[in-house]
Amino acid sequence: MRLPIVRKPIRVNPDSRRVIARFFFNGNDRAKQVLQKVMVISEDTAFGIVSPLLQEYSKRHRNITRVLNRHCSKLKPLFEELGVDFDTLTVYRKLLIGSYFTHEYSIESAAFFNPSIVDDPDQTELEDGQRRVIMSFRAVGEGHISSITFRRALFDKDNNITVLPAGNYIDEAEIVRNAVYNKKLFFEKAVTTQINIDVLKELESKLDHHFEYSNLRRIILDSQKLQENDIYKLEYDKILWLADSYYEIVFSLDTD
């Protein structure tokens, strides 16, 4: 049985204006230099810089203050090294610091391809013969970093397609690390990745039966500093990579 296919004149095009605000970091030394310069700015100057910045960026990002605060918080270890109490920083200074470590990234600027389609779980309030669908695409931005993007579309009873406009605001998912690891399960998995058994035994002896990600990371970095063998240092990196592989992603409920 032959199945006739009619190509529709509908095109889904990339939009280079769709940007996310990503964390920008160019190394500890440069970051410290930036922090030291921002810390000597007066409060009035900081407010004067941040106010127009927020007005401009809020046109492209739904909650830019949350983003800037999050990026500023990532620098807490550097503040400690500089002898600065992070909690004493004013709201506008934190926002200003966060802006220095933020850059806009266009997720669809280089390529837009690999479409797929599934039924939308929400099929309510439709006319007879209509079907609501969700399409996914692989979007490639600057630096050839890939993202998965989505569009909604509507089929009518005659198979005509209406692609709904993309939302104006997009955001990165927030990564949530597993708060607590089970030592037995974690190291059983580590053995299967062919990490050096001596390194695994050393770390296993330093951890409780249940441990947090932050504790594991601290022990790994401390042990790595004491290790003179470069090959063994790579083994510690493998364990850290394994720990970093266990996470959940969470999107804000108001993200497009």
CSV table of C-alpha atoms in Angstrom, one decimal:
chain,number,residue,atom,x,y,z
A,1,MET,CA,0.0,0.0,0.0
A,2,ARG,CA,1.4,3.3,-1.1
A,3,LEU,CA,1.2,6.2,1.3
A,4,PRO,CA,1.0,9.6,-0.4
A,5,ILE,CA,3.0,12.4,1.4
A,6,VAL,CA,2.3,16.1,0.8
A,7,ARG,CA,5.0,18.5,1.8
A,8,LYS,CA,3.6,21.5,3.6
A,9,PRO,CA,5.1,25.0,3.1
A,10,ILE,CA,5.6,25.3,6.9
A,11,ARG,CA,9.1,26.1,8.1
A,12,VAL,CA,10.3,26.3,11.7
A,13,ASN,CA,13.3,28.7,11.8
A,14,PRO,CA,15.9,29.4,14.4
A,15,ASP,CA,15.8,32.6,16.3
A,16,SER,CA,19.2,34.1,17.2
A,17,ARG,CA,17.5,36.5,19.6
A,18,ARG,CA,16.7,33.6,22.0
A,19,VAL,CA,19.4,33.9,24.6
A,20,ILE,CA,20.3,32.5,28.0
A,21,ALA,CA,22.4,34.2,30.6
A,22,ARG,CA,25.2,31.8,31.4
A,23,PHE,CA,27.9,31.9,34.1
A,24,PHE,CA,31.2,33.3,32.7
A,25,PHE,CA,34.4,32.3,34.4
A,26,ASN,CA,37.9,32.9,33.1
A,27,GLY,CA,40.0,31.4,35.9
A,28,ASN,CA,40.6,32.2,39.5
A,29,ASP,CA,43.3,34.8,39.0
A,30,ARG,CA,41.3,37.0,36.7
A,31,ALA,CA,38.2,36.5,38.8
A,32,LYS,CA,40.0,37.8,41.9
A,33,GLN,CA,41.2,40.8,40.0
A,34,VAL,CA,37.7,41.6,38.9
A,35,LEU,CA,36.3,41.2,42.5
A,36,GLN,CA,39.0,43.4,44.0
A,37,LYS,CA,38.2,46.2,41.5
A,38,VAL,CA,34.4,45.9,42.1
A,39,MET,CA,34.9,45.9,45.9
A,40,VAL,CA,36.5,49.4,45.8
A,41,ILE,CA,33.5,50.9,43.9
A,42,SER,CA,31.2,53.1,46.1
A,43,GLU,CA,27.7,52.0,46.8
A,44,ASP,CA,26.3,54.9,44.8
A,45,THR,CA,28.4,53.9,41.8
A,46,ALA,CA,27.4,50.3,42.0
A,47,PHE,CA,23.7,51.3,42.1
A,48,GLY,CA,24.2,53.6,39.1
A,49,ILE,CA,25.8,50.8,37.1
A,50,VAL,CA,23.3,48.1,38.0
A,51,SER,CA,20.0,50.0,37.6
A,52,PRO,CA,20.2,50.5,33.7
A,53,LEU,CA,21.7,47.0,33.4
A,54,LEU,CA,18.7,45.4,35.0
A,55,GLN,CA,16.3,47.5,32.9
A,56,GLU,CA,18.1,46.3,29.7
A,57,TYR,CA,18.5,42.7,30.5
A,58,SER,CA,15.0,42.2,32.0
A,59,LYS,CA,13.7,42.6,28.4
A,60,ARG,CA,15.4,39.3,27.5
A,61,HIS,CA,15.4,37.4,30.8
A,62,ARG,CA,12.4,36.8,33.0
A,63,ASN,CA,14.2,37.0,36.4
A,64,ILE,CA,17.7,38.5,35.7
A,65,THR,CA,18.2,39.4,39.4
A,66,ARG,CA,17.9,35.7,40.4
A,67,VAL,CA,20.5,34.8,37.7
A,68,LEU,CA,23.0,37.4,38.7
A,69,ASN,CA,22.6,36.5,42.4
A,70,ARG,CA,23.2,32.8,41.5
A,71,HIS,CA,26.3,33.6,39.5
A,72,CYS,CA,27.6,35.8,42.4
A,73,SER,CA,27.1,33.0,44.9
A,74,LYS,CA,29.3,30.7,42.8
A,75,LEU,CA,32.2,32.9,43.7
A,76,LYS,CA,32.0,32.4,47.5
A,77,PRO,CA,35.2,30.4,47.7
A,78,LEU,CA,37.1,33.3,46.1
A,79,PHE,CA,35.6,35.8,48.5
A,80,GLU,CA,36.9,33.6,51.4
A,81,GLU,CA,40.4,33.6,49.8
A,82,LEU,CA,40.3,37.4,49.5
A,83,GLY,CA,39.2,37.8,53.2
A,84,VAL,CA,35.8,39.2,52.2
A,85,ASP,CA,32.6,38.3,54.2
A,86,PHE,CA,30.2,37.4,51.4
A,87,ASP,CA,27.1,37.9,53.7
A,88,THR,CA,28.0,41.6,54.3
A,89,LEU,CA,27.8,42.5,50.6
A,90,THR,CA,24.9,44.7,49.7
A,91,VAL,CA,22.2,43.6,47.3
A,92,TYR,CA,23.4,45.9,44.5
A,93,ARG,CA,27.0,45.0,44.9
A,94,LYS,CA,26.1,41.3,44.6
A,95,LEU,CA,24.1,42.0,41.4
A,96,LEU,CA,27.0,44.0,40.0
A,97,ILE,CA,29.5,41.3,40.7
A,98,GLY,CA,27.2,38.7,39.2
A,99,SER,CA,26.9,40.7,36.0
A,100,TYR,CA,30.7,40.7,35.6
A,101,PHE,CA,30.5,36.9,35.5
A,102,THR,CA,27.5,36.6,33.2
A,103,HIS,CA,27.3,36.4,29.4
A,104,GLU,CA,24.5,36.0,27.0
A,105,TYR,CA,24.5,32.9,24.8
A,106,SER,CA,22.4,32.5,21.7
A,107,ILE,CA,21.3,28.9,21.6
A,108,GLU,CA,20.0,28.8,18.0
A,109,SER,CA,22.6,31.0,16.3
A,110,ALA,CA,24.6,28.3,14.4
A,111,ALA,CA,22.2,25.5,13.4
A,112,PHE,CA,18.7,24.2,14.0
A,113,PHE,CA,17.9,20.6,12.9
A,114,ASN,CA,17.0,17.0,13.9
A,115,PRO,CA,13.2,17.5,14.5
A,116,SER,CA,11.1,15.0,16.2
A,117,ILE,CA,7.4,15.1,17.3
A,118,VAL,CA,5.2,13.7,20.0
A,119,ASP,CA,1.6,14.2,21.2
A,120,ASP,CA,1.2,17.0,23.7
A,121,PRO,CA,-0.1,15.6,27.0
A,122,ASP,CA,-2.6,18.5,27.1
A,123,GLN,CA,-5.3,17.9,24.5
A,124,THR,CA,-8.0,19.9,26.2
A,125,GLU,CA,-10.1,22.7,24.6
A,126,LEU,CA,-9.6,21.5,21.0
A,127,GLU,CA,-12.1,21.4,18.2
A,128,ASP,CA,-13.1,18.1,16.5
A,129,GLY,CA,-10.2,16.7,14.5
A,130,GLN,CA,-7.5,19.0,16.0
A,131,ARG,CA,-4.4,17.6,17.6
A,132,ARG,CA,-1.8,19.4,19.7
A,133,VAL,CA,1.8,18.3,19.4
A,134,ILE,CA,5.3,19.1,20.8
A,135,MET,CA,8.2,19.3,18.4
A,136,SER,CA,11.8,19.0,19.6
A,137,PHE,CA,14.9,20.3,17.7
A,138,ARG,CA,18.6,20.2,18.2
A,139,ALA,CA,19.8,23.8,18.4
A,140,VAL,CA,23.5,24.7,18.0
A,141,GLY,CA,24.8,28.0,19.3
A,142,GLU,CA,28.2,29.7,19.5
A,143,GLY,CA,31.1,27.4,20.1
A,144,HIS,CA,29.0,24.5,18.7
A,145,ILE,CA,27.3,23.8,22.0
A,146,SER,CA,24.0,21.8,21.5
A,147,SER,CA,20.7,22.4,23.2
A,148,ILE,CA,17.3,20.7,22.9
A,149,THR,CA,14.6,23.2,22.2
A,150,PHE,CA,10.8,22.8,21.8
A,151,ARG,CA,8.0,24.2,19.8
A,152,ARG,CA,4.3,23.6,20.0
A,153,ALA,CA,2.1,23.0,16.9
A,154,LEU,CA,-1.5,22.3,16.1
A,155,PHE,CA,-2.9,20.0,13.4
A,156,ASP,CA,-6.5,20.6,12.2
A,157,LYS,CA,-8.9,18.0,10.7
A,158,ASP,CA,-7.4,18.6,7.2
A,159,ASN,CA,-3.8,18.1,8.5
A,160,ASN,CA,-3.0,21.8,8.2
A,161,ILE,CA,-0.2,22.7,10.6
A,162,THR,CA,0.0,25.8,12.7
A,163,VAL,CA,3.3,26.3,14.6
A,164,LEU,CA,2.8,28.4,17.7
A,165,PRO,CA,5.3,31.2,18.4
A,166,ALA,CA,8.3,30.3,20.7
A,167,GLY,CA,8.3,31.9,24.1
A,168,ASN,CA,10.3,35.1,24.7
A,169,TYR,CA,12.1,33.8,27.8
A,170,ILE,CA,14.3,30.8,28.1
A,171,ASP,CA,16.7,29.6,30.9
A,172,GLU,CA,19.2,26.9,31.8
A,173,ALA,CA,18.2,24.1,34.0
A,174,GLU,CA,19.4,24.2,37.6
A,175,ILE,CA,21.6,21.2,38.4
A,176,VAL,CA,20.8,19.6,41.7
A,177,ARG,CA,23.5,17.2,43.0
A,178,ASN,CA,22.5,14.1,44.9
A,179,ALA,CA,22.5,15.4,48.5
A,180,VAL,CA,23.6,12.1,50.0
A,181,TYR,CA,25.4,9.1,48.5
A,182,ASN,CA,25.4,5.5,49.7
A,183,LYS,CA,29.1,4.5,50.0
A,184,LYS,CA,28.5,0.8,49.1
A,185,LEU,CA,26.6,1.6,45.9
A,186,PHE,CA,28.8,4.4,44.8
A,187,PHE,CA,32.1,2.5,45.0
A,188,GLU,CA,30.5,-0.6,43.4
A,189,LYS,CA,29.8,1.6,40.4
A,190,ALA,CA,33.3,3.2,40.6
A,191,VAL,CA,34.9,-0.3,40.3
A,192,THR,CA,33.1,-0.9,37.1
A,193,THR,CA,34.6,2.2,35.5
A,194,GLN,CA,38.1,0.7,36.0
A,195,ILE,CA,39.4,3.4,38.4
A,196,ASN,CA,42.6,2.4,40.2
A,197,ILE,CA,41.5,0.2,43.1
A,198,ASP,CA,44.1,1.6,45.5
A,199,VAL,CA,42.8,5.1,45.0
A,200,LEU,CA,39.2,3.8,45.6
A,201,LYS,CA,40.2,2.0,48.8
A,202,GLU,CA,41.9,5.1,50.1
A,203,LEU,CA,38.9,7.3,49.5
A,204,GLU,CA,36.5,4.7,50.8
A,205,SER,CA,38.3,4.5,54.1
A,206,LYS,CA,37.8,8.3,54.6
A,207,LEU,CA,34.1,8.4,54.0
A,208,ASP,CA,31.1,7.5,56.1
A,209,HIS,CA,28.5,4.9,55.0
A,210,HIS,CA,26.4,7.9,53.8
A,211,PHE,CA,28.2,11.0,52.6
A,212,GLU,CA,27.4,14.3,51.0
A,213,TYR,CA,28.8,15.5,47.6
A,214,SER,CA,30.6,18.4,49.2
A,215,ASN,CA,32.4,16.1,51.6
A,216,LEU,CA,33.5,13.8,48.8
A,217,ARG,CA,34.7,16.6,46.7
A,218,ARG,CA,36.7,18.1,49.6
A,219,ILE,CA,38.4,14.7,50.4
A,220,ILE,CA,39.2,14.1,46.7
A,221,LEU,CA,40.8,17.6,46.2
A,222,ASP,CA,42.8,17.3,49.5
A,223,SER,CA,44.0,13.8,48.5
A,224,GLN,CA,44.9,15.0,45.0
A,225,LYS,CA,47.1,17.8,46.4
A,226,LEU,CA,49.1,15.3,48.4
A,227,GLN,CA,49.6,13.0,45.4
A,228,GLU,CA,52.9,13.4,43.5
A,229,ASN,CA,52.1,10.8,40.8
A,230,ASP,CA,50.4,12.6,37.9
A,231,ILE,CA,48.7,9.3,36.7
A,232,TYR,CA,47.2,8.8,40.2
A,233,LYS,CA,45.9,12.4,40.1
A,234,LEU,CA,43.9,11.6,37.0
A,235,GLU,CA,42.3,8.7,38.9
A,236,TYR,CA,41.0,11.2,41.4
A,237,ASP,CA,39.5,13.3,38.6
A,238,LYS,CA,37.7,10.2,37.3
A,239,ILE,CA,36.0,9.7,40.7
A,240,LEU,CA,35.0,13.4,40.7
A,241,TRP,CA,33.6,12.9,37.2
A,242,LEU,CA,31.6,9.9,38.4
A,243,ALA,CA,30.2,11.9,41.3
A,244,ASP,CA,29.4,14.8,39.0
A,245,SER,CA,27.4,12.4,36.8
A,246,TYR,CA,24.7,11.9,39.4
A,247,TYR,CA,22.4,14.8,39.4
A,248,GLU,CA,18.9,16.0,38.6
A,249,ILE,CA,17.9,19.1,36.6
A,250,VAL,CA,15.1,21.4,37.6
A,251,PHE,CA,13.5,24.1,35.5
A,252,SER,CA,11.6,27.1,36.9
A,253,LEU,CA,7.9,26.6,36.5
A,254,ASP,CA,7.7,29.9,34.5
A,255,THR,CA,10.4,29.0,32.0
A,256,ASP,CA,9.5,28.6,28.4
